[in-house]
Short mmCIF file of C-alpha atoms in Angstrom, two decimals:
data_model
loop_
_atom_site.label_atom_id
_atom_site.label_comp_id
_atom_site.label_asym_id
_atom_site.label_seq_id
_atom_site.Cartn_x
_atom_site.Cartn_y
_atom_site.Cartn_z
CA UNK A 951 -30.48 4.17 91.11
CA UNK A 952 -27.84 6.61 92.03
CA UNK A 953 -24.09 6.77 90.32
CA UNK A 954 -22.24 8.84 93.25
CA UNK A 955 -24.89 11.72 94.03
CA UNK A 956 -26.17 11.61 90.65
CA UNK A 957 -29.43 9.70 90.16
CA UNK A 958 -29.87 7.88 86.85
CA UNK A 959 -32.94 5.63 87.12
CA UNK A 960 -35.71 5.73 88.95
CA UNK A 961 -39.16 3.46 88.60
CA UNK A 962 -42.71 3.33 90.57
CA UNK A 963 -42.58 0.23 93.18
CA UNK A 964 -45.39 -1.70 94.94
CA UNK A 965 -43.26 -2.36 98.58
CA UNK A 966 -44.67 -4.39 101.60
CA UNK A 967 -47.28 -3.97 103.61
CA UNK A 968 -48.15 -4.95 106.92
CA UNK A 969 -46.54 -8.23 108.67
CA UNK A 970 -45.04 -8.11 105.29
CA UNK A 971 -42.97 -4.43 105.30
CA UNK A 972 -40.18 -4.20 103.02
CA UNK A 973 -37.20 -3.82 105.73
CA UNK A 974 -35.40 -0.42 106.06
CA UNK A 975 -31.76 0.02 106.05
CA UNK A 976 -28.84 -0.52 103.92
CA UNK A 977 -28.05 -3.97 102.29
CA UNK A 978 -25.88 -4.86 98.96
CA UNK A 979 -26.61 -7.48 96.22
CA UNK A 980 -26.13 -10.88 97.35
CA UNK A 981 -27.63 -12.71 94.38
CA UNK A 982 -29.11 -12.45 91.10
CA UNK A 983 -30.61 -14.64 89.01
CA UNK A 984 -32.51 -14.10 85.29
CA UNK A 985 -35.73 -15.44 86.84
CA UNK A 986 -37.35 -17.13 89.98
CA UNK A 987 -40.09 -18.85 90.94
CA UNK A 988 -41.46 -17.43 94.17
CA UNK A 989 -43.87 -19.60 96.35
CA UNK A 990 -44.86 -19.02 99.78
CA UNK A 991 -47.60 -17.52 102.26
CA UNK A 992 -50.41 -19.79 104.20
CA UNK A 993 -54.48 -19.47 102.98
CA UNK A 994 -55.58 -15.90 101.88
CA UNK A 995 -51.78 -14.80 101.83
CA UNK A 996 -50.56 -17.83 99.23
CA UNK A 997 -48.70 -17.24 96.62
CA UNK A 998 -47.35 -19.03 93.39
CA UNK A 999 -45.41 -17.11 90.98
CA UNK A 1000 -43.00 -18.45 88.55
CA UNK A 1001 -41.27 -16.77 85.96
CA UNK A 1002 -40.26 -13.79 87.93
CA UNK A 1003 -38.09 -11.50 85.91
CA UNK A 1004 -35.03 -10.62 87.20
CA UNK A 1005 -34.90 -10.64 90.91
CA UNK A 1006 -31.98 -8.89 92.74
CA UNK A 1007 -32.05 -9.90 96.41
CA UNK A 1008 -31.01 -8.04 98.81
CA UNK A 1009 -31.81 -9.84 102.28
CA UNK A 1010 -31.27 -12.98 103.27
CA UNK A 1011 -34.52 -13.62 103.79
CA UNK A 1012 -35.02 -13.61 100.34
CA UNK A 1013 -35.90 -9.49 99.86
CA UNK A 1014 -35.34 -8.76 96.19
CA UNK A 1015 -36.22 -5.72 93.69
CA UNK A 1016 -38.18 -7.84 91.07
CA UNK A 1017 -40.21 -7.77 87.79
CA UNK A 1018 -44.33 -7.93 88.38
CA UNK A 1019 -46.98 -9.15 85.91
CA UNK A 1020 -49.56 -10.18 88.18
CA UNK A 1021 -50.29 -6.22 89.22
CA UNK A 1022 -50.11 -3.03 87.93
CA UNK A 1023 -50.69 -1.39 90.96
CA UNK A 1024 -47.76 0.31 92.04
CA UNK A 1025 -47.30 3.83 93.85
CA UNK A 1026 -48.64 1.88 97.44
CA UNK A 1027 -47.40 -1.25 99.43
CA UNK A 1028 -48.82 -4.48 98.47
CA UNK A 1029 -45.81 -6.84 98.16
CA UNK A 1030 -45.24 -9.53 100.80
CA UNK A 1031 -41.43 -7.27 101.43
CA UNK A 1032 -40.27 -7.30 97.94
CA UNK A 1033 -40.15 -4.27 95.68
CA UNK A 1034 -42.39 -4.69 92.83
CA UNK A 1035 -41.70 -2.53 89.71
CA UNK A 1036 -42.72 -3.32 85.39
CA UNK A 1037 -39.96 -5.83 84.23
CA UNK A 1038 -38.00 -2.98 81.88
CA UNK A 1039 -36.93 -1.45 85.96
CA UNK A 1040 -36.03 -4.79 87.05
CA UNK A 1041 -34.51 -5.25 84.20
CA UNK A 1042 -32.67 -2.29 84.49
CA UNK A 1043 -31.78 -2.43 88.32
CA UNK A 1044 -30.17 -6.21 87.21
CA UNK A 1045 -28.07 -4.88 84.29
CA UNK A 1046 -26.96 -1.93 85.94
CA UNK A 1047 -26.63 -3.57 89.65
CA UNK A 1048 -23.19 -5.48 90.17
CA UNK A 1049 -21.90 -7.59 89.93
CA UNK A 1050 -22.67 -8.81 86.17
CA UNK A 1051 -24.56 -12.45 85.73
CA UNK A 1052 -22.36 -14.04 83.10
CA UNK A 1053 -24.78 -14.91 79.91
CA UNK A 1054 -23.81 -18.63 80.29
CA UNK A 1055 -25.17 -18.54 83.64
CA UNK A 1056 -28.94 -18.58 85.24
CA UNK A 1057 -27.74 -16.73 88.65
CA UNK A 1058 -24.70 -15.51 90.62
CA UNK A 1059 -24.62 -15.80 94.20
CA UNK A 1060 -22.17 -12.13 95.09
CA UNK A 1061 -18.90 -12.55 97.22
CA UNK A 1062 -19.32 -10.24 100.78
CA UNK A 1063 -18.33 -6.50 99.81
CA UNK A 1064 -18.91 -6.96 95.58
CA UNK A 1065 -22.63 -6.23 95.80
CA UNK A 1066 -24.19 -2.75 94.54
CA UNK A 1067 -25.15 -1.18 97.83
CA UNK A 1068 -29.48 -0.59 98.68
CA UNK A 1069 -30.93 0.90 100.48
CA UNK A 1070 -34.52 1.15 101.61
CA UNK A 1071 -35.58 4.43 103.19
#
């Protein structure tokens, strides 16, 4: 996480792999929500994961930086295009990331042009 030049987080991540790379290039926040549960994948590549902490998507294909408690393997790609990190980053990136999720409210879905910028080199 970078303020201006300045960087003032960073966190280990566990990206995609494969059919399944994270996409490169430069996005902003388009929603955020407290938790999620993700399900998806066919056979050997199923998944079924609820109570994912604090997912901040970034594609509209559903990319989002997101707590992990099913691994502790990050440092290589293994995601299915997300960007795994502990919960205390995704925590982090969701505070920090704008705009704010009102505490009365489970998610915000960001206007065009208010989203914290990312990008994915």
């Amino acid at each position: 996480c970078f303020e201006d030049e300045t960087p003032i987080f960073s966190a280990r991540t566990a990206t995609g792999f494969g059919s399944h790379r994270t996409p490169r290039g430069e996005y902003e926040v388009l929603r955020k929500s407290h938790t999620s549960y993700m399900i998806g994948g066919v056979g050997a590549d199923h998944y079924d994961l609820p109570g994912v902490s604090f997912p901040t998507y970034f594609t509209h294909s559903a990319i989002a930086v997101h707590g992990t408690y099913w691994h502790h393997d990050y440092g290589r790609p293994r995601s299915h295009g997300c960007v795994n990190v502990l919960n205390d980053a995704a925590q982090f990136v969701f505070r920090w990331s704008s705009p704010a999720v009102p505490y009365d409210q489970h998610q915000i879905v960001v206007k065009r042009g208010e989203g914290t910028q990312v990008v994915v080199v």
